[in-house]
Coordinates of C-alpha atoms in Angstrom, one line a residue:
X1 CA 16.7 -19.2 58.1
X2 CA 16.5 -18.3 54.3
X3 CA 12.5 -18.1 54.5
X4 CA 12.8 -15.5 57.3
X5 CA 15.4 -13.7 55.8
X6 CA 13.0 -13.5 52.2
X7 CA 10.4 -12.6 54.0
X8 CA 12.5 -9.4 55.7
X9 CA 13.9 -8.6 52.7
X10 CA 10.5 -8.9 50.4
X11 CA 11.1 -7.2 47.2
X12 CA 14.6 -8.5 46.8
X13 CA 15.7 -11.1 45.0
X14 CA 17.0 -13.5 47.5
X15 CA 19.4 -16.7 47.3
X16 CA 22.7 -17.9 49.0
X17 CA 26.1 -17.8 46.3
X18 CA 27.8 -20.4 44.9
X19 CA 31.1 -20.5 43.8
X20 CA 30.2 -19.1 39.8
X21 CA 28.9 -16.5 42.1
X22 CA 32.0 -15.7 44.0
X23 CA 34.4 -15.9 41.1
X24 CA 32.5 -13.6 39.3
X25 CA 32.8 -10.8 42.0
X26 CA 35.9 -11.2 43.6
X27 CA 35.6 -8.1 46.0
X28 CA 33.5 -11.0 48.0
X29 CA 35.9 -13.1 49.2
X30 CA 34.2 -16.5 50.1
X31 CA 34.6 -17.1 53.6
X32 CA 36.1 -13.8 54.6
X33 CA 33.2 -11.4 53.7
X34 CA 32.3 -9.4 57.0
X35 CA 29.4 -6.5 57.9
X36 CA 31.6 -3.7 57.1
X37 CA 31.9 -5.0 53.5
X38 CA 31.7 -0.9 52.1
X39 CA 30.0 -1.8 49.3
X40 CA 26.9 -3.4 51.1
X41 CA 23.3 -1.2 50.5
X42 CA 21.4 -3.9 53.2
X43 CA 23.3 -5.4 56.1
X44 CA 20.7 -7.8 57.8
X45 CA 21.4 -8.7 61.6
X46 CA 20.0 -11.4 64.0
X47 CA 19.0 -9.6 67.4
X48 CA 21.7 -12.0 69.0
X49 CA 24.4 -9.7 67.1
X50 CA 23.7 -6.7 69.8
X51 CA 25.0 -8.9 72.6
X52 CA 27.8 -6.6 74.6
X53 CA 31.0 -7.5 73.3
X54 CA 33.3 -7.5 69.9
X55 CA 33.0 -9.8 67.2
X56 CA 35.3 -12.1 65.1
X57 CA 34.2 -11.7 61.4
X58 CA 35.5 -11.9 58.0
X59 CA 38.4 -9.0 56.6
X60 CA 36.7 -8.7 53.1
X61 CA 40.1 -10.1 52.2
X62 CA 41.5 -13.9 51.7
X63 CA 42.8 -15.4 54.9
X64 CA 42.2 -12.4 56.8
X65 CA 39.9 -12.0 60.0
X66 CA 38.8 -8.7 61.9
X67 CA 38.6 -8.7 66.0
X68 CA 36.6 -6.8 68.2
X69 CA 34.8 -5.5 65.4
X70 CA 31.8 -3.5 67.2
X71 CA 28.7 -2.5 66.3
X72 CA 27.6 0.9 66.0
X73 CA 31.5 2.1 65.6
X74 CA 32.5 -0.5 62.9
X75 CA 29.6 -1.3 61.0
X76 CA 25.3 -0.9 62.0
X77 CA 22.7 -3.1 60.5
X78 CA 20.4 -1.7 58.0
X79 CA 17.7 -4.4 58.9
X80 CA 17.2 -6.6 61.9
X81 CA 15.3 -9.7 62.1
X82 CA 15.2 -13.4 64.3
X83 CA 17.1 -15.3 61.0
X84 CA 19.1 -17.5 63.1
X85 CA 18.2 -21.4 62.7
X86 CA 17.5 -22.4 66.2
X87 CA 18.9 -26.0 67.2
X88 CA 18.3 -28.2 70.4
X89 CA 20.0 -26.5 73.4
X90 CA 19.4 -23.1 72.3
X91 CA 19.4 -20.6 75.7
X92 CA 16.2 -19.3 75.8
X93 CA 16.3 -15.4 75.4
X94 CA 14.1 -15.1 78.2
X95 CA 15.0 -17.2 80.9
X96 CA 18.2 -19.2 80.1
X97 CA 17.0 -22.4 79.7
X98 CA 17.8 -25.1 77.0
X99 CA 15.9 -25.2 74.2
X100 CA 13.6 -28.3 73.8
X101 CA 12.5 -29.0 70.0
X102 CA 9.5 -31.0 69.6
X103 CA 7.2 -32.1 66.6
X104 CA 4.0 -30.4 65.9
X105 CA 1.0 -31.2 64.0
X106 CA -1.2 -28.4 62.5
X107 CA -4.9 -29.5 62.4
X108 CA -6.6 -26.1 61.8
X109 CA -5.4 -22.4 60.6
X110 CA -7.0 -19.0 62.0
X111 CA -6.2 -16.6 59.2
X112 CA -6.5 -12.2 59.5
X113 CA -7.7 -11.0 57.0
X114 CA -8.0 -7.4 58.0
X115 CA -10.3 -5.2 56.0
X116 CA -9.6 -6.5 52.8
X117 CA -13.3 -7.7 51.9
X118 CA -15.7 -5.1 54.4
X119 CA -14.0 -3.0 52.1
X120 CA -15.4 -5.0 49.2
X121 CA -18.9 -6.0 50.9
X122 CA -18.8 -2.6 52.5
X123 CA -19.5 -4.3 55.7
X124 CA -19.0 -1.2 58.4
X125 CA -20.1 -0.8 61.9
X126 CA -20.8 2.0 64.4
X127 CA -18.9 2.8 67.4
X128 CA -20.3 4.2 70.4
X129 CA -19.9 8.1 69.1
X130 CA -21.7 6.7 65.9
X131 CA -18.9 6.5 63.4
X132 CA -18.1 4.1 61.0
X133 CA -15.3 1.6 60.8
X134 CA -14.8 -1.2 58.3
X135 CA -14.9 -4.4 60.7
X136 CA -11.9 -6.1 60.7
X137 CA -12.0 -10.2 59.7
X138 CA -11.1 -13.2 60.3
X139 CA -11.3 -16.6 59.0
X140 CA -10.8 -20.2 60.6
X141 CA -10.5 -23.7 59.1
X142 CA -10.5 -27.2 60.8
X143 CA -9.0 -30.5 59.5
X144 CA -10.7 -32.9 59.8
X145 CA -9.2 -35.3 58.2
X146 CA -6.1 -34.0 59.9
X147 CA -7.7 -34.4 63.3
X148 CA -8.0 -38.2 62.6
X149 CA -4.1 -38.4 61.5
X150 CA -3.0 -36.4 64.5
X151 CA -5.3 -38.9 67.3
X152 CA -3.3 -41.6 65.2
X153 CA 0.1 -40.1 65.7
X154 CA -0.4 -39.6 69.3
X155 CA -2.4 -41.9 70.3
X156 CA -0.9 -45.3 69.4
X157 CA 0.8 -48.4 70.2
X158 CA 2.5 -51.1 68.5
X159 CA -1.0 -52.7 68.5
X160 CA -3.1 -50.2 67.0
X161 CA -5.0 -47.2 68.2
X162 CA -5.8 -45.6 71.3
X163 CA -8.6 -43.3 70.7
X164 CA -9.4 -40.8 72.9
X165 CA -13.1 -41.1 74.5
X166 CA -14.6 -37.6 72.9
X167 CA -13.3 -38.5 70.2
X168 CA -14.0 -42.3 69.4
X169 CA -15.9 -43.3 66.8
X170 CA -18.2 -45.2 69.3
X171 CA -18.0 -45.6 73.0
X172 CA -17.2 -49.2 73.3
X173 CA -16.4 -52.6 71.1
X174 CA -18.5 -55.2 72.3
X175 CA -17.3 -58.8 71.6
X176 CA -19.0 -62.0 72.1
X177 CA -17.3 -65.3 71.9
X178 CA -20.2 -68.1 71.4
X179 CA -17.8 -70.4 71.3
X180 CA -18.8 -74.3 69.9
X181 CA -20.4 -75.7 73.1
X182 CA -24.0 -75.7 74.1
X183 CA -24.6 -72.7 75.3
X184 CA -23.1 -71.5 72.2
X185 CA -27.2 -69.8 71.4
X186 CA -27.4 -68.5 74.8
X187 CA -24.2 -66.1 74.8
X188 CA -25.1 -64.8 71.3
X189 CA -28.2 -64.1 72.6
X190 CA -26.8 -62.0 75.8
X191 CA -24.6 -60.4 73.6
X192 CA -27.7 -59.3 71.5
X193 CA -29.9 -57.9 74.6
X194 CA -26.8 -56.3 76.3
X195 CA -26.1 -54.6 72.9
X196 CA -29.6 -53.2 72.7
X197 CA -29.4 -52.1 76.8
X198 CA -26.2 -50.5 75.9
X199 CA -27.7 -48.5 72.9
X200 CA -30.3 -47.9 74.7
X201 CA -28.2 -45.9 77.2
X202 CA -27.1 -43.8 74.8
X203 CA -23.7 -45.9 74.5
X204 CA -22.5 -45.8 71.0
X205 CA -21.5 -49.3 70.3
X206 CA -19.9 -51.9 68.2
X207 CA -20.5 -55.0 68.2
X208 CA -18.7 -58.0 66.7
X209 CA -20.3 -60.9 66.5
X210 CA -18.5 -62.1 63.4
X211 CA -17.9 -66.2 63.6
X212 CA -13.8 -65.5 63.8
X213 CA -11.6 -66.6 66.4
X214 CA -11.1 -65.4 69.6
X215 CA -7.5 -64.1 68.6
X216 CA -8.5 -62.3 65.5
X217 CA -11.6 -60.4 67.4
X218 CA -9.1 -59.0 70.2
X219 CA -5.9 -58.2 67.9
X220 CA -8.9 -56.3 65.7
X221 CA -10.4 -54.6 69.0
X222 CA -6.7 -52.9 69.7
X223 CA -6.5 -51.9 66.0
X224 CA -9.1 -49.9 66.0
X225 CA -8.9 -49.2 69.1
X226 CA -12.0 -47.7 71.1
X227 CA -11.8 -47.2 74.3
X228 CA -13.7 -49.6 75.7
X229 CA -13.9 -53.0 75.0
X230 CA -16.5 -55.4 76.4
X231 CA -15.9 -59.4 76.4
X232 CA -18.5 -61.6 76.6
X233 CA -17.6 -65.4 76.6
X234 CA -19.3 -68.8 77.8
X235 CA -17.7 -68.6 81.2
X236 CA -18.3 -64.7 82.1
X237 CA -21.9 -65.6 81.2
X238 CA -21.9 -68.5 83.9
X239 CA -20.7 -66.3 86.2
X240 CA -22.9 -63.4 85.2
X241 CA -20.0 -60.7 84.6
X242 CA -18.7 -59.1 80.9
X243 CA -15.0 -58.7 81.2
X244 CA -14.2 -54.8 80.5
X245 CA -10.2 -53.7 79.4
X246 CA -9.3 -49.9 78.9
X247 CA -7.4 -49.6 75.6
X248 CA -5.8 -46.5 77.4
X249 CA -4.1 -47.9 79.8
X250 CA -4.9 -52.0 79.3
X251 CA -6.7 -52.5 82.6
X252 CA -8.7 -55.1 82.6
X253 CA -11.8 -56.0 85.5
X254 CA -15.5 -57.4 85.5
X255 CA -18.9 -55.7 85.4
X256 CA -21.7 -57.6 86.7
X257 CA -23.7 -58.8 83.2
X258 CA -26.9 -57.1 84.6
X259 CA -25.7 -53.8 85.6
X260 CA -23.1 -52.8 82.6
X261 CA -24.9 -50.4 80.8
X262 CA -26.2 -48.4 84.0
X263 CA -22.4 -48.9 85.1
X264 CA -21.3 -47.5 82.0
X265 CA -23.8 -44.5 81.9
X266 CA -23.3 -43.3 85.4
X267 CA -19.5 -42.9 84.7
X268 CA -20.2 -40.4 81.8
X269 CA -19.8 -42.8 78.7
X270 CA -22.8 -41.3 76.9
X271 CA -23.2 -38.6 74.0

């Protein structure tokens, strides 16, 4: 790991040789250079190199090899350090196991910065036998915008978003479909009152009532996908029910029209 190993060796110009390099010092042999090279001033070590056997390592000399070279008779590290790359499959130095590598997403940083600026602010506190001591700081940031990226990333499908509910932008998608029939008035106006009884639950809602087709409301719905959405149609308002699907999981069932927002409240969906 070359960032590890600049790191370690901080102060020291650090970078892998190329062949210009080699050719120009040929007491390195490429490929045969070993850790008893006696010209060496730093000899850097992974801790993996004090495992209890000999080693197989470079002569210092073309087409040659050493075996059973040993540490602490043949050659000792000036400097030791984790600067192996890990890779999939890795024993873990504890237990054994493989080593699983998985992705990460950084959404915030906590950052020590010691005494660095009490010393500058003179910011100092007494302990309990009344000395002083410069308080030691620290700092923390939060992405947000990096917050939103990672729900994305991990909370998807191939049809849009899955947000989780503490942190949707609203608590449910309401969407009516009036439809072209008579009682085309009627549902747009149920869709109106049950909007205004679900905001007046507390329920952070939105509503589409946009004069699209059925299609383009729901492929919109699991897009942005909040995690509830509540469908409203001529039919469900015959039968007096709203038809509820969980973007989570894509369960679907039916509230009674008259009870939704009270159903909706009891089971938590509120600020």
């Amino acid at each position: 790991n070359e960032f590890v190993l600049a790191r370690v060796l901080a102060g020291h110009k650090v970078r892998l040789y190329g062949d210009d390099d080699f050719a120009a010092h040929p007491k390195l042999p490429k490929g045969y250079v070993g850790p008893h090279f006696a010209d060496a001033k730093v000899v850097l070590a992974d801790s993996s190199v004090r495992a209890p056997h000999g080693w197989v390592t470079g002569a210092n000399k073309v087409d040659y090899h050493v075996r059973n070279l040993a540490l602490g008779r043949d050659f000792e590290p000036t400097h030791w350090d984790e600067i192996v790359v890990v890779e999939q499959g890795d024993p873990c130095p504890r237990c054994g196991s493989p080593l699983r590598i998985d992705r990460g997403i950084e959404v915030g940083h906590v950052f020590h910065l010691g005494t660095k600026y009490s010393e500058a602010l003179g910011a100092r506190y007494l302990d309990e036998a009344g000395e002083q001591h410069l308080m030691v700081m620290g700092c923390y940031g939060l992405g947000i915008t990096r917050v939103v990226a990672a729900v994305a990333e991990e909370h998807h499908d191939e049809h849009g978003l899955k947000w989780p509910a503490v942190l949707a932008p609203y608590d449910v998608h309401l969407v009516v479909l009036p439809g072209k029939g008579d009682v085309a008035a009627d549902v747009r106006a149920a869709g109106d009152h049950l909007y205004d009884e679900l905001v007046a639950a507390g329920i952070d809602v939105l509503y589409d009532d946009r004069d699209v087709s059925p299609g383009v409301k729901f492929a919109d719905a699991d897009l942005v996908g909040v995690p509830v959405r509540l469908t409203l149609g001529a039919k469900g308002l015959g039968r007096g029910v709203v038809e509820r699907r969980i973007r989570a999981t894509g369960d679907d069932d039916e509230l009674p029209l008259a009870d939704v927002a009270t159903t909706l409240a009891a089971e938590g969906m509120r600020p």
